[in-house]
Coordinates of C-alpha atoms in Angstrom, one line a residue:
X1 CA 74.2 80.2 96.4
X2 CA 72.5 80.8 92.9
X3 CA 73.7 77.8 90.5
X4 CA 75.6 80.1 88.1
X5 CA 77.3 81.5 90.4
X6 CA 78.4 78.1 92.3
X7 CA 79.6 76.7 88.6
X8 CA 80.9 79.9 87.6
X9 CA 83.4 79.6 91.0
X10 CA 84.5 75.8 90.0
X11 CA 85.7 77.1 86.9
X12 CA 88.2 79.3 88.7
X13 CA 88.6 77.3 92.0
X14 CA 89.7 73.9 91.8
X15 CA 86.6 71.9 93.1
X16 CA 88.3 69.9 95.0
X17 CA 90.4 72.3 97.4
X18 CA 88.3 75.0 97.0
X19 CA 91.6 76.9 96.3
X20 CA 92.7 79.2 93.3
X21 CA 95.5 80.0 91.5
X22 CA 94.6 83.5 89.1
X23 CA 97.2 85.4 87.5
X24 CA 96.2 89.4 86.6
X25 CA 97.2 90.2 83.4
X26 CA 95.3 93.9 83.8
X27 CA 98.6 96.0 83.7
X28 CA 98.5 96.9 80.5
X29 CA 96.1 99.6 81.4
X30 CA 97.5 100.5 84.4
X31 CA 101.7 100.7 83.4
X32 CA 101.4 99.9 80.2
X33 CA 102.5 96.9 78.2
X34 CA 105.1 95.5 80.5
X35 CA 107.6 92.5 80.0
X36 CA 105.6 89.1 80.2
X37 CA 102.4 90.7 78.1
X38 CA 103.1 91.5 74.6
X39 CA 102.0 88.6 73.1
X40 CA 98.9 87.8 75.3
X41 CA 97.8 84.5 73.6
X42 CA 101.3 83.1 74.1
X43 CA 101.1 84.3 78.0
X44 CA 97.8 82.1 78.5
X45 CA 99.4 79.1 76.7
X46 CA 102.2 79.2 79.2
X47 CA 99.9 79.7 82.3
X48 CA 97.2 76.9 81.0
X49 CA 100.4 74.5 80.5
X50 CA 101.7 75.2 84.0
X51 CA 97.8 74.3 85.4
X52 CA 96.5 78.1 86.5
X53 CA 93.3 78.4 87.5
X54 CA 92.2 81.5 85.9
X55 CA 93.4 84.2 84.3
X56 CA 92.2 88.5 84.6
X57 CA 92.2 91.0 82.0
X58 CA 90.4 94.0 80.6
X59 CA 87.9 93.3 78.3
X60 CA 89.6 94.0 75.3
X61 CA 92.3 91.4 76.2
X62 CA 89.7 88.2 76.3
X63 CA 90.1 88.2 72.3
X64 CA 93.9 88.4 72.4
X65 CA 94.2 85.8 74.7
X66 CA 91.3 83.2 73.3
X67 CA 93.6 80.4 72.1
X68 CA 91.1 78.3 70.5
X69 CA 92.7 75.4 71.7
X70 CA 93.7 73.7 74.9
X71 CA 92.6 73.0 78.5
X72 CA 89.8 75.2 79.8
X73 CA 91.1 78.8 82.0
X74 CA 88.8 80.6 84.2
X75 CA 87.9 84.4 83.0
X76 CA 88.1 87.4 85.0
X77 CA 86.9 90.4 83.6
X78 CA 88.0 93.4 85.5
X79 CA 85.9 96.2 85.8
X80 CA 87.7 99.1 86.8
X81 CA 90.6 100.8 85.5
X82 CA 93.3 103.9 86.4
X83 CA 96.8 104.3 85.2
X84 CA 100.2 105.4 86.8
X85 CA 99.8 108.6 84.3
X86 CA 96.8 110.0 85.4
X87 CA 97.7 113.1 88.7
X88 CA 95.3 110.6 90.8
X89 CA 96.9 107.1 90.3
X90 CA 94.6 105.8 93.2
X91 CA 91.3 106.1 91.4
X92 CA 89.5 103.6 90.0
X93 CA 86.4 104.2 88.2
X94 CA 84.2 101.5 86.2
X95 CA 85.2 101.3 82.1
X96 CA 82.7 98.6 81.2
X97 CA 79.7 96.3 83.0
X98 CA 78.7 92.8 84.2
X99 CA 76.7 92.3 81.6
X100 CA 79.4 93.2 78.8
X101 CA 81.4 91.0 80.7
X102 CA 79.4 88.1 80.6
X103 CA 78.4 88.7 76.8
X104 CA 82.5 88.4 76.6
X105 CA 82.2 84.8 78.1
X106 CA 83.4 85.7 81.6
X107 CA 83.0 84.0 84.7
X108 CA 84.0 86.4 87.0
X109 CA 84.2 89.9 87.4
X110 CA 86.7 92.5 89.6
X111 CA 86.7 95.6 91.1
X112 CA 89.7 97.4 92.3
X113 CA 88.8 99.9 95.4
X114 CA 91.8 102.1 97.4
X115 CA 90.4 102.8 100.6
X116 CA 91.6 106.0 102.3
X117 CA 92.1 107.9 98.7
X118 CA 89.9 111.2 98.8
X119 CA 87.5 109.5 95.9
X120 CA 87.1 106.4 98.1
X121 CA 83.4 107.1 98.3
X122 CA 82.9 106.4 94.5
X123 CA 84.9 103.3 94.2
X124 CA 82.7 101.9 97.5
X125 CA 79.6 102.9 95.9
X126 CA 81.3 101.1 92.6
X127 CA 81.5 98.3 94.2
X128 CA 78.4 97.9 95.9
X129 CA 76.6 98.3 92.5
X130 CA 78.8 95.4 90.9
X131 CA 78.0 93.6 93.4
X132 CA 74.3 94.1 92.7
X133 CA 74.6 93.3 89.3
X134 CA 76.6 90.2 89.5
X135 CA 74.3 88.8 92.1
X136 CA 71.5 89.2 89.8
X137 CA 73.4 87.6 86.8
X138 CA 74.9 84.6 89.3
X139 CA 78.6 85.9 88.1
X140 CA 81.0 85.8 91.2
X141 CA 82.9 88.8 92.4
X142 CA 86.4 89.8 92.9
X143 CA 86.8 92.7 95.1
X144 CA 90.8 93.6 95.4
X145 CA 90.5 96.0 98.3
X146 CA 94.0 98.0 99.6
X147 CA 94.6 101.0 101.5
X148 CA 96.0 103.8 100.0
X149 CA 95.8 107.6 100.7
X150 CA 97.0 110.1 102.9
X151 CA 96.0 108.9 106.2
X152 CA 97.5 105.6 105.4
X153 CA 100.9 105.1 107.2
X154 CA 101.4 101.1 106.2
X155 CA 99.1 99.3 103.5
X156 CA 100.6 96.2 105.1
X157 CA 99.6 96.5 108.4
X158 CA 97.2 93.8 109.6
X159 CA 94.3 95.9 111.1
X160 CA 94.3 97.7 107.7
X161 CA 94.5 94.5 105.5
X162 CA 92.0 93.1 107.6
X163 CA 89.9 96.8 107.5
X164 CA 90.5 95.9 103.6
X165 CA 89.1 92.5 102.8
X166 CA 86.0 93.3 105.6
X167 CA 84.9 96.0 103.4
X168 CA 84.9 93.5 100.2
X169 CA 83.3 91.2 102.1
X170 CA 80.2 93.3 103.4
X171 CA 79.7 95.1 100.2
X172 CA 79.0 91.5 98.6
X173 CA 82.1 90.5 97.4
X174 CA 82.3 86.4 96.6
X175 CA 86.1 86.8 96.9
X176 CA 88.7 89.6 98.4
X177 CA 92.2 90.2 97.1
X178 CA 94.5 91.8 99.7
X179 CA 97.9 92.4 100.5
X180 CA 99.8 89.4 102.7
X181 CA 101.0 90.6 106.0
X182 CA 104.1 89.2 105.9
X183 CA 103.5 86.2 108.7
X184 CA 100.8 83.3 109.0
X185 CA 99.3 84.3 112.5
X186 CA 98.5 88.2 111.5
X187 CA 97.0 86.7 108.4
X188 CA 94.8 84.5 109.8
X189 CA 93.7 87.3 111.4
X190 CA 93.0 89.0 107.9
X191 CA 90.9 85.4 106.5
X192 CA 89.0 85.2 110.1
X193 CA 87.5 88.6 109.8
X194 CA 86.8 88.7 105.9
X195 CA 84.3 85.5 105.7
X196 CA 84.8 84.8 102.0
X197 CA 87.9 83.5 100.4
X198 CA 90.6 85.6 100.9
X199 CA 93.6 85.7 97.8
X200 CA 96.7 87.4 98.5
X201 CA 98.0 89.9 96.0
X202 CA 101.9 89.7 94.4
X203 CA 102.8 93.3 94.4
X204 CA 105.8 94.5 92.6
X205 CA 108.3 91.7 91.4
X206 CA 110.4 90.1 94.1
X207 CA 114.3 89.2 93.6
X208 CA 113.6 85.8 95.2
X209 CA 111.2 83.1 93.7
X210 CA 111.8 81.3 97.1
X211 CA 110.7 84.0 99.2
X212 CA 107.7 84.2 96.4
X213 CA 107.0 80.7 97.4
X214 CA 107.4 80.9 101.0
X215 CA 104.4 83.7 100.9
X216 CA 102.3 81.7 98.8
X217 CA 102.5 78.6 101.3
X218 CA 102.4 80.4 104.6
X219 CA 99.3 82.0 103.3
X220 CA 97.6 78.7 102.6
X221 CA 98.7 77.1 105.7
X222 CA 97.0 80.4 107.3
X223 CA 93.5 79.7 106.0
X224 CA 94.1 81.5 102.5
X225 CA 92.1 80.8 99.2
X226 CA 95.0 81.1 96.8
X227 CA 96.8 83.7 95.2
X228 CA 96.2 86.4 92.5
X229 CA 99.8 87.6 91.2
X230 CA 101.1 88.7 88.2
X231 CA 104.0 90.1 87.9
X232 CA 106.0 87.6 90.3
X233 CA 104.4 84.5 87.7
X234 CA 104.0 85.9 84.1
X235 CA 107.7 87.9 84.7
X236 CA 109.5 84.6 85.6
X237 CA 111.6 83.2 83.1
X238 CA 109.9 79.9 83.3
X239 CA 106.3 80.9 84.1
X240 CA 104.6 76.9 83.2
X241 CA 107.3 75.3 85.7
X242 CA 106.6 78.3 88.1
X243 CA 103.0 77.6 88.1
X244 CA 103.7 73.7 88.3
X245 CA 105.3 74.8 91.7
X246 CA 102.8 76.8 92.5
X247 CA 100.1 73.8 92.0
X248 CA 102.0 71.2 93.9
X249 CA 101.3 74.2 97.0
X250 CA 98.3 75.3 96.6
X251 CA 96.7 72.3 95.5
X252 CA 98.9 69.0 96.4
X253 CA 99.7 70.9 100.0
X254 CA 103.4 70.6 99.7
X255 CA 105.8 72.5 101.6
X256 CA 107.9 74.9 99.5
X257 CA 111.2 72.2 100.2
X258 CA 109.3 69.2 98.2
X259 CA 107.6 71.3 95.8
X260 CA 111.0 72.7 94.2
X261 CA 112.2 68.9 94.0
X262 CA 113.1 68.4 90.2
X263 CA 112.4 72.5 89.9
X264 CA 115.5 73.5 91.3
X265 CA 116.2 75.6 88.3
X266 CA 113.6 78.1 88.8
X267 CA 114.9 79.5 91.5

């Protein structure tokens, strides 16, 4: 692996489980400024106290959220942008480049690709020339891949996720975001076929922070990089002890039932 790239991926994987926890803070674009991201630099504090990983954002976000001060957070800069207004939600297309990203002080970069939508075609050939450019520049790359169009009858189902985080995977993806399939052996299934890290995405929020929890560590325990959730972390009302939690999982390898010891309140 080129150097930059192998440091850039230690500053948004622990080094030492080779595990991630990354918390999107992209929605702004996408449904606007939502509960949990009005005041961006206070939203980093609380993550970076709770010991996240790293953190993504459009680019005009990494100014709002540079504290100045602190621990160190991993930066994603995502690439690609589409909003809930638009009469084609599914699209994606490209709003700025690697190399503005890494001028912005990034270490990574995303892409977001719906497979099955009818512009599917531009998004893959999106993502392949990311993937070009971030190779070159030694920046890793996030591909979240999901399946979404008019042939698609289930965006959960295994043989689709698994279609999913394949196609991030052989278009040069260094990492691929997917959906969780809702039990360990069907997602092994999903990590087996993708060979790269595989991160599951949070989706909308969930009533339960237990049943959060339980999908975070039946994930790891089926051969899972880590997460990369928003809404379900920067939402809660206690985000830092949430993401305390979510360390003693992903990174300790605690079972949800000992992690929550002294964090009963969160629930």
């Amino acid at each position: 692996m080129h150097i930059g790239k192998a440091i850039r991926l230690e500053r948004i994987f622990n080094r030492n489980t080779g595990k991630t926890i990354i918390v999107p803070m992209d929605h702004g674009v996408t449904v606007g400024p939502i509960a949990g991201l009005e005041k961006m630099r206070d939203t980093v504090t609380n993550l970076v106290a709770g010991g996240a990983n790293a953190g993504l954002v459009h680019k005009g976000q990494v100014k709002l959220g540079h504290r100045m001060q602190g621990r160190d957070f991993g930066c994603i800069v995502h690439l690609s942008a589409g909003t809930c207004l638009s009469p084609f939600p599914n699209v994606k297309r490209l709003v700025t480049t690697v190399e503005e990203a890494i001028r912005l002080g990034a270490d990574g970069v995303s892409v977001h690709v719906n497979l099955g939508d009818e512009t599917e075609g531009q998004m893959l050939s999106d993502l392949g020339s990311v993937a070009a450019s971030a190779s070159e520049w030694g920046i890793p790359l996030l591909a979240m891949v999901y399946a979404r169009g008019p042939k698609v009858e289930d965006e959960y189902d295994p043989e689709v996720v698994a279609h999913c985080a394949r196609v991030g995977a052989e278009l040069g993806a260094d990492v691929v975001k997917v959906n969780y399939t809702g039990d360990a052996e069907t997602f092994a299934h999903v990590v087996d076929c993708a060979c790269v890290p595989v991160v599951i995405a949070g989706g909308a929020k969930l009533d339960s922070t237990r049943d959060f929890l339980d999908m975070v560590r039946v994930s790891i325990d089926a051969g899972g990089a880590g997460l990369s959730v928003g809404r379900n972390v920067f939402q809660h009302a206690d985000p830092t002890r949430l993401v305390e939690v979510l360390n003693r999982i992903v990174h300790q390898g605690m079972d949800v039932d000992s992690a929550i010891e002294g964090y009963e309140d969160i629930l």
